[in-house]
Amino acid sequence: CPQVTKGEGNDMSSTDLGLAAEEIARSQRQIRRKKRLAFAFVTPLLIFILFAFIAPIGTMLYRSFYHPVVAELIPNTLAQLKNWDGKSLPDEKTITTFSIELHHLAKVRKSGVLAEELNRIQPGLSSMVKSTARKMKRAKIEDLQANGAQLLLKTRDKWKNVEVWRAMGEAGKIFTNAYFLKALDLERNAAGDIQQRTSAKIYVDLYLKTFRIAFLITFLCALLGYPLSYYLASLSNKKANLLMVLVLLPFWTSLLVRTTAWIALLQTNGVINSFLMGIGLTSSPFEMLYTEFSTIIAMTHILLPFMILPLYSVMKSIDPSYVRAAQSMGAKSFGAFVRIYFPMTLPGISAGALLVFIISVGYYITPALVGGTDGQMISNIIAFHMQSSNNWELAAALGSLLLVLILSFYYLFDRLVGTDSIKLS
């Protein structure tokens, strides 16, 4: 009997195991089905992020060192310049090849593109290349093939300058770090060594100016936003929600309208100057518009809600009994605030500072409208190279460096402060 019972027990155990295995398999299929359904819902968002965020940034990073324009315009000349020592003029065959290719570019109206590209490497070459292209266009191809080098060198004495041909070879590199060097106010000398640019040095100073303005705006937003957030958090929900509408009101107004309003306030005959002269504080108007001061004031006003919202959210969640408990144990009001309340608001300060700083570093519209030349930031120079000078490679290099600097700042912020404690709501 015990053996039969044992056998029956084994049969029941195997049956239970089979049912359990089927139940586990069914649960796993349901989990996979739910995951596929969730992925299907998220797929449109992933596609949007890919085309609206990842692809533009990837293209910018790629174009910052990939530049095939000159290599496509004069491929034969560049192929022969690879064997050139760079110390004396290229041989007659190379110069003849260039004259023939310049003749062809003039025929198809692309010599201006070559002139612009060479002018970016060595300023002053644009007019020389264009005038030479017009003369090469009038020459017969047979004459160029037989005597192209002499015809080209006779057009301008500057063609006998080795620096011109060296600049041509530099511009013809498909993959180059020249734009990153220029964005850092660096260049290569005749020996190929990296050195400080001998011409205008503007980009490093502009990066420093941009970060200085961003830090100052962040500090002002924290200075103005903290007491206002503290006051809102101390009110009842009904009053706080009513006043919060005034904080959110700028978001319902166009950024262009808010910026234009500051132009009306800060201009020479604007509201502020008229008021100051009206009450007798000054006899002549102050120059406030199109300065760094106007950029800081306007951007502080526009970015202030990004500091108030996270601060108010954190302060509203702090239990007032903590401060009362500290005061009941003998702490002064200021001491209780500094040692108890203020440390609990640091996550809100961190979140607001990070938001304001990152947004202000890449701001474009407000500095362009109210800052003028004195209040410009690096984003305005990037836009200039994309819209006016058509130097997309330099704009991409400047943007890539700005991205690296912001990521580096975020890394340092995470190491020193920590992003885990940041609270946005």
Coordinates of C-alpha atoms in Angstrom, one line a residue:
C1 CA 0.0 0.0 0.0
P2 CA 2.7 2.5 0.8
Q3 CA 4.3 1.8 -2.6
V4 CA 1.0 2.5 -4.4
T5 CA 0.5 5.6 -2.5
K6 CA 4.0 6.7 -3.4
G7 CA 3.4 6.0 -7.0
E8 CA 0.2 8.0 -7.0
G9 CA 2.0 10.8 -5.3
N10 CA 4.6 10.9 -8.0
D11 CA 1.9 11.0 -10.7
M12 CA 0.2 13.9 -9.0
S13 CA 3.5 15.7 -8.6
S14 CA 4.3 15.4 -12.3
T15 CA 0.8 16.6 -13.2
D16 CA 1.2 19.6 -11.0
L17 CA 4.6 20.4 -12.4
G18 CA 3.2 20.2 -15.9
L19 CA 0.3 22.6 -15.0
A20 CA 2.7 25.0 -13.4
A21 CA 5.0 24.9 -16.4
E22 CA 2.0 25.7 -18.7
E23 CA 1.0 28.5 -16.4
I24 CA 4.5 30.0 -16.4
A25 CA 4.7 29.8 -20.2
R26 CA 1.2 31.5 -20.5
S27 CA 2.3 34.3 -18.1
Q28 CA 5.5 34.8 -20.1
R29 CA 3.5 35.0 -23.3
Q30 CA 1.3 37.6 -21.8
I31 CA 4.2 39.6 -20.5
R32 CA 5.8 39.6 -24.0
R33 CA 2.5 40.6 -25.5
K34 CA 2.2 43.5 -23.1
K35 CA 5.8 44.6 -23.9
R36 CA 5.1 44.5 -27.6
L37 CA 2.0 46.5 -27.1
A38 CA 3.8 49.1 -25.0
F39 CA 6.6 49.3 -27.5
A40 CA 4.0 49.9 -30.3
F41 CA 2.6 52.9 -28.3
V42 CA 6.1 54.3 -27.7
T43 CA 7.3 53.7 -31.3
P44 CA 5.9 57.1 -32.7
L45 CA 7.7 58.9 -29.9
L46 CA 11.0 57.1 -30.6
I47 CA 10.7 57.9 -34.3
F48 CA 10.0 61.6 -33.5
I49 CA 13.1 61.7 -31.2
L50 CA 15.2 60.0 -33.8
F51 CA 14.3 62.5 -36.6
A52 CA 13.9 65.7 -34.5
F53 CA 16.7 65.2 -32.0
I54 CA 19.2 62.5 -32.6
A55 CA 19.5 62.9 -36.4
P56 CA 20.1 66.7 -36.3
I57 CA 22.7 66.4 -33.6
G58 CA 24.4 63.6 -35.4
T59 CA 24.4 65.5 -38.6
M60 CA 25.9 68.5 -36.8
L61 CA 28.6 66.4 -35.3
Y62 CA 29.4 64.8 -38.6
R63 CA 29.5 68.1 -40.6
S64 CA 31.9 69.6 -38.1
F65 CA 34.8 67.5 -39.5
Y66 CA 33.4 66.2 -42.9
H67 CA 33.8 68.7 -45.7
P68 CA 34.0 67.3 -49.2
V69 CA 33.1 70.5 -51.2
V70 CA 36.6 71.4 -52.4
A71 CA 37.5 67.8 -53.0
E72 CA 34.5 67.5 -55.4
L73 CA 35.3 70.7 -57.2
I74 CA 39.0 70.2 -58.0
P75 CA 39.7 66.5 -57.5
N76 CA 42.6 66.2 -60.0
T77 CA 44.5 69.2 -58.6
L78 CA 44.2 67.9 -55.1
A79 CA 45.3 64.4 -56.2
Q80 CA 48.5 65.9 -57.6
L81 CA 49.0 68.2 -54.5
K82 CA 49.3 65.1 -52.3
N83 CA 52.8 64.6 -53.6
W84 CA 53.8 68.2 -53.2
D85 CA 56.4 69.1 -50.6
G86 CA 54.6 72.4 -49.6
K87 CA 57.9 74.4 -49.6
S88 CA 58.0 75.7 -53.2
L89 CA 55.5 76.2 -56.0
P90 CA 53.8 73.1 -57.3
D91 CA 55.1 71.7 -60.6
E92 CA 53.8 72.9 -63.9
K93 CA 51.6 69.9 -64.4
T94 CA 49.7 70.6 -61.2
I95 CA 49.2 74.3 -62.0
T96 CA 48.0 73.4 -65.5
T97 CA 45.5 70.9 -64.1
F98 CA 44.2 73.5 -61.8
S99 CA 43.8 76.0 -64.6
I100 CA 41.8 73.4 -66.6
E101 CA 39.5 72.6 -63.6
L102 CA 39.0 76.3 -62.9
H103 CA 38.0 76.8 -66.5
H104 CA 35.4 74.0 -66.2
L105 CA 34.1 75.5 -62.9
A106 CA 33.7 78.9 -64.5
K107 CA 31.8 77.3 -67.3
V108 CA 29.3 75.6 -64.9
R109 CA 29.3 78.7 -62.6
K110 CA 30.8 77.0 -59.6
S111 CA 34.0 79.0 -59.4
G112 CA 32.4 81.2 -56.8
V113 CA 31.9 78.2 -54.5
L114 CA 35.6 77.4 -54.7
A115 CA 36.4 81.1 -54.1
E116 CA 34.3 81.2 -50.9
E117 CA 35.8 77.9 -49.6
L118 CA 39.4 79.1 -50.1
N119 CA 38.6 82.5 -48.7
R120 CA 37.6 80.8 -45.4
I121 CA 41.1 79.2 -45.1
Q122 CA 43.0 82.3 -46.2
P123 CA 41.1 85.6 -46.3
G124 CA 41.5 87.6 -49.5
L125 CA 41.5 84.7 -52.0
S126 CA 37.9 85.1 -53.0
S127 CA 38.4 88.1 -55.4
M128 CA 41.5 86.6 -56.8
V129 CA 39.9 83.2 -57.6
K130 CA 36.9 84.8 -59.2
S131 CA 38.8 87.2 -61.4
T132 CA 41.2 84.3 -62.5
A133 CA 38.2 82.1 -63.2
R134 CA 36.7 84.7 -65.5
K135 CA 40.0 84.9 -67.5
M136 CA 40.3 81.1 -67.6
K137 CA 36.8 80.9 -68.9
R138 CA 37.7 83.0 -71.9
A139 CA 40.7 80.9 -72.7
K140 CA 40.5 77.9 -75.0
I141 CA 40.9 74.5 -73.5
E142 CA 43.7 73.7 -76.0
D143 CA 45.7 76.7 -74.8
L144 CA 45.2 75.7 -71.2
Q145 CA 46.3 72.2 -71.9
A146 CA 49.5 73.4 -73.6
N147 CA 50.3 76.5 -71.5
G148 CA 47.8 76.6 -68.6
A149 CA 50.4 77.1 -65.8
Q150 CA 51.9 80.3 -67.4
L151 CA 48.5 81.7 -68.2
L152 CA 47.3 81.2 -64.6
L153 CA 50.5 82.6 -63.0
K154 CA 50.2 85.7 -65.2
T155 CA 46.7 86.6 -64.0
R156 CA 47.8 87.4 -60.4
D157 CA 51.2 87.5 -58.8
K158 CA 49.7 86.1 -55.7
W159 CA 49.4 82.7 -57.4
K160 CA 53.2 82.5 -57.0
N161 CA 52.7 82.5 -53.3
V162 CA 53.2 79.1 -51.7
E163 CA 50.7 80.0 -49.0
V164 CA 47.9 80.0 -51.6
W165 CA 48.5 76.5 -52.7
R166 CA 49.0 75.3 -49.1
A167 CA 45.6 76.8 -48.3
M168 CA 44.1 75.0 -51.3
G169 CA 45.5 71.7 -50.1
E170 CA 44.1 72.3 -46.6
A171 CA 40.7 73.2 -47.9
G172 CA 40.7 70.0 -50.0
K173 CA 40.8 67.7 -47.1
I174 CA 37.5 65.7 -46.8
F175 CA 38.0 65.0 -43.1
T176 CA 39.6 67.9 -41.2
N177 CA 39.8 69.4 -37.8
A178 CA 40.4 72.9 -39.1
Y179 CA 36.9 74.1 -38.1
F180 CA 37.4 72.9 -34.5
L181 CA 40.7 74.6 -34.4
K182 CA 39.2 77.8 -35.7
A183 CA 36.4 77.5 -33.1
L184 CA 39.1 77.4 -30.5
D185 CA 41.0 80.4 -32.0
L186 CA 43.8 78.0 -33.2
E187 CA 45.4 77.3 -36.5
R188 CA 48.2 75.3 -38.1
N189 CA 51.4 77.0 -39.2
A190 CA 53.5 76.2 -42.2
A191 CA 55.1 73.3 -40.4
G192 CA 51.7 71.9 -39.5
D193 CA 52.0 72.7 -35.8
I194 CA 49.0 74.0 -33.9
Q195 CA 49.3 77.6 -32.7
Q196 CA 47.2 80.6 -31.6
R197 CA 45.5 82.4 -34.5
T198 CA 47.3 85.5 -35.7
S199 CA 44.1 87.0 -36.9
A200 CA 41.0 87.9 -34.8
K201 CA 40.4 85.8 -31.7
I202 CA 36.8 86.0 -30.9
Y203 CA 35.3 82.5 -30.3
V204 CA 37.0 81.6 -27.0
D205 CA 36.2 85.0 -25.5
L206 CA 32.6 84.5 -26.8
Y207 CA 32.3 81.1 -25.1
L208 CA 33.6 82.6 -21.8
K209 CA 31.2 85.6 -22.2
T210 CA 28.2 83.2 -22.8
F211 CA 28.9 81.1 -19.7
R212 CA 29.5 84.2 -17.6
I213 CA 26.1 85.7 -18.7
A214 CA 24.4 82.3 -18.1
F215 CA 25.8 82.0 -14.6
L216 CA 24.8 85.6 -13.8
I217 CA 21.3 85.0 -15.1
T218 CA 21.0 81.8 -13.1
F219 CA 22.1 83.7 -9.9
L220 CA 19.6 86.5 -10.5
C221 CA 16.8 84.1 -11.1
A222 CA 17.6 82.3 -7.9
L223 CA 17.9 85.5 -6.0
L224 CA 14.5 86.7 -7.2
G225 CA 12.8 83.4 -7.4
Y226 CA 13.6 82.1 -3.9
P227 CA 11.7 84.7 -1.8
L228 CA 8.8 84.7 -4.2
S229 CA 8.6 80.9 -4.1
Y230 CA 8.8 81.0 -0.3
Y231 CA 6.0 83.5 -0.1
L232 CA 3.8 81.4 -2.5
A233 CA 4.5 78.2 -0.5
S234 CA 3.4 79.9 2.8
L235 CA 0.0 80.9 1.4
S236 CA -3.1 78.8 1.3
N237 CA -3.7 76.7 -1.8
K238 CA -6.4 79.0 -3.1
K239 CA -4.3 82.1 -2.9
A240 CA -1.2 80.4 -4.1
N241 CA -2.9 79.0 -7.1
L242 CA -4.3 82.4 -7.9
L243 CA -0.9 84.0 -7.7
M244 CA 0.7 81.1 -9.6
V245 CA -1.4 82.1 -12.6
L246 CA 0.6 85.4 -12.7
V247 CA 3.8 83.3 -12.7
L248 CA 2.6 81.2 -15.6
L249 CA 1.1 84.2 -17.5
P250 CA 4.4 84.8 -19.5
F251 CA 4.1 81.3 -21.0
W252 CA 0.8 82.3 -22.6
T253 CA 2.5 85.3 -24.3
S254 CA 4.8 85.0 -27.3
L255 CA 8.5 85.1 -26.6
L256 CA 8.9 87.7 -29.4
V257 CA 6.3 89.9 -27.8
R258 CA 8.0 89.7 -24.4
T259 CA 11.3 90.6 -25.9
T260 CA 9.9 93.4 -28.0
A261 CA 8.3 94.8 -24.8
W262 CA 11.8 95.1 -23.3
I263 CA 12.9 97.1 -26.4
A264 CA 10.1 99.6 -25.7
L265 CA 11.2 99.8 -22.0
L266 CA 15.0 100.1 -22.5
Q267 CA 15.4 102.2 -25.6
T268 CA 16.8 105.7 -25.5
N269 CA 13.3 107.3 -25.6
G270 CA 11.7 104.4 -23.9
V271 CA 9.6 104.1 -20.8
I272 CA 12.4 103.8 -18.2
N273 CA 14.5 106.7 -19.6
S274 CA 11.4 108.9 -19.9
F275 CA 10.5 108.2 -16.3
L276 CA 14.0 108.8 -15.0
M277 CA 14.2 112.1 -16.8
G278 CA 10.7 113.0 -15.8
I279 CA 11.4 112.7 -12.1
G280 CA 14.7 114.6 -12.5
L281 CA 17.1 111.7 -11.6
T282 CA 19.0 112.2 -14.9
S283 CA 19.2 114.9 -17.5
S284 CA 20.1 112.6 -20.4
P285 CA 19.0 109.1 -21.3
F286 CA 21.0 106.0 -20.4
E287 CA 22.2 103.7 -23.1
M288 CA 20.6 100.5 -21.9
L289 CA 19.4 98.9 -25.1
Y290 CA 21.8 96.8 -27.3
T291 CA 24.1 96.1 -24.4
E292 CA 25.0 93.1 -22.3
F293 CA 22.9 94.7 -19.5
S294 CA 19.8 94.5 -21.6
T295 CA 20.4 90.9 -22.5
I296 CA 20.8 89.9 -18.8
I297 CA 17.7 91.8 -17.7
A298 CA 15.4 90.5 -20.5
M299 CA 16.6 86.9 -20.2
T300 CA 16.3 87.0 -16.4
H301 CA 12.6 88.1 -16.8
I302 CA 11.9 85.4 -19.4
L303 CA 13.6 82.5 -17.5
L304 CA 12.5 83.4 -14.0
P305 CA 9.4 81.1 -14.1
F306 CA 11.8 78.1 -14.7
M307 CA 13.3 78.8 -11.3
I308 CA 10.1 79.5 -9.5
L309 CA 8.2 76.4 -10.5
P310 CA 10.6 73.7 -9.1
L311 CA 11.4 75.9 -6.1
Y312 CA 7.7 76.3 -5.3
S313 CA 7.0 72.5 -5.8
V314 CA 9.8 71.6 -3.3
M315 CA 8.8 74.2 -0.8
K316 CA 5.2 73.2 -0.9
S317 CA 6.1 69.7 0.1
I318 CA 8.2 70.7 3.1
D319 CA 6.4 70.2 6.4
P320 CA 6.3 73.5 8.4
S321 CA 6.5 71.5 11.7
Y322 CA 10.2 70.9 11.1
V323 CA 11.0 74.6 11.5
R324 CA 8.6 74.9 14.4
A325 CA 10.3 71.9 16.1
A326 CA 13.7 73.6 15.7
Q327 CA 12.3 76.8 17.2
S328 CA 10.7 75.0 20.1
M329 CA 14.1 73.6 20.9
G330 CA 15.7 77.0 21.2
A331 CA 16.8 77.8 17.6
K332 CA 16.5 81.3 16.3
S333 CA 14.2 81.9 13.3
F334 CA 17.2 82.7 11.0
G335 CA 19.2 79.7 12.4
A336 CA 16.2 77.4 11.9
F337 CA 15.8 78.6 8.3
V338 CA 19.5 78.2 7.4
R339 CA 20.0 74.8 9.1
I340 CA 16.6 73.2 8.6
Y341 CA 14.6 74.8 5.9
F342 CA 17.2 75.9 3.3
P343 CA 18.9 72.5 3.0
M344 CA 15.6 70.9 2.3
T345 CA 15.0 73.4 -0.7
L346 CA 18.4 72.5 -2.3
P347 CA 16.8 70.0 -4.7
G348 CA 14.5 72.7 -6.0
I349 CA 17.4 75.2 -6.3
S350 CA 19.5 72.6 -8.2
A351 CA 16.6 71.8 -10.6
G352 CA 15.9 75.5 -11.3
A353 CA 19.6 76.4 -11.7
L354 CA 20.1 73.5 -14.1
L355 CA 17.1 74.5 -16.2
V356 CA 17.9 78.2 -16.3
F357 CA 21.6 77.7 -17.0
I358 CA 21.2 75.2 -19.9
I359 CA 18.4 77.2 -21.5
S360 CA 20.2 80.5 -21.2
V361 CA 23.5 79.1 -22.7
G362 CA 21.7 78.3 -26.0
Y363 CA 19.3 81.3 -26.1
Y364 CA 19.2 83.1 -29.4
I365 CA 16.2 85.4 -30.0
T366 CA 16.5 87.6 -27.0
P367 CA 20.2 88.4 -27.3
A368 CA 19.7 89.0 -31.0
L369 CA 16.9 91.5 -30.5
V370 CA 18.0 93.4 -27.4
G371 CA 21.7 92.6 -27.0
G372 CA 23.1 94.0 -30.2
T373 CA 26.8 93.5 -30.7
D374 CA 27.7 93.9 -27.0
G375 CA 25.1 91.4 -25.8
Q376 CA 25.6 88.7 -28.3
M377 CA 26.2 85.1 -27.2
I378 CA 27.7 82.1 -29.0
S379 CA 24.3 81.0 -30.3
N380 CA 24.1 84.3 -32.3
I381 CA 27.4 83.6 -34.0
I382 CA 26.3 80.0 -34.8
A383 CA 23.2 81.4 -36.4
F384 CA 25.2 83.9 -38.3
H385 CA 27.4 81.3 -39.9
M386 CA 24.4 79.2 -40.8
Q387 CA 22.2 82.0 -42.2
S388 CA 24.6 84.6 -43.5
S389 CA 28.1 83.3 -44.2
N390 CA 26.8 79.8 -45.1
N391 CA 29.8 78.3 -43.2
W392 CA 27.8 75.4 -41.9
E393 CA 31.0 73.4 -41.0
L394 CA 32.2 76.1 -38.6
A395 CA 28.7 76.5 -37.2
A396 CA 28.6 72.8 -36.6
A397 CA 32.0 72.9 -34.9
L398 CA 30.9 75.7 -32.7
G399 CA 27.7 73.9 -31.8
S400 CA 29.5 70.6 -31.1
L401 CA 31.9 72.4 -28.8
L402 CA 29.0 74.0 -27.0
L403 CA 27.3 70.6 -26.6
V404 CA 30.5 69.2 -25.2
L405 CA 30.9 72.1 -22.7
I406 CA 27.3 71.7 -21.5
L407 CA 27.7 68.0 -21.1
S408 CA 30.9 68.5 -19.2
F409 CA 29.1 71.1 -17.0
Y410 CA 26.3 68.6 -16.4
Y411 CA 28.9 65.9 -15.4
L412 CA 30.6 68.2 -12.9
F413 CA 27.2 69.3 -11.6
D414 CA 26.3 65.6 -11.1
R415 CA 29.6 64.9 -9.4
L416 CA 29.5 67.9 -7.0
V417 CA 25.7 68.3 -6.3
G418 CA 24.2 65.1 -7.7
T419 CA 21.2 64.9 -10.0
D420 CA 19.4 62.2 -8.1
S421 CA 18.2 64.7 -5.5
I422 CA 16.8 67.1 -8.2
K423 CA 13.0 67.5 -8.0
L424 CA 11.0 69.2 -10.7
S425 CA 7.6 68.4 -9.2

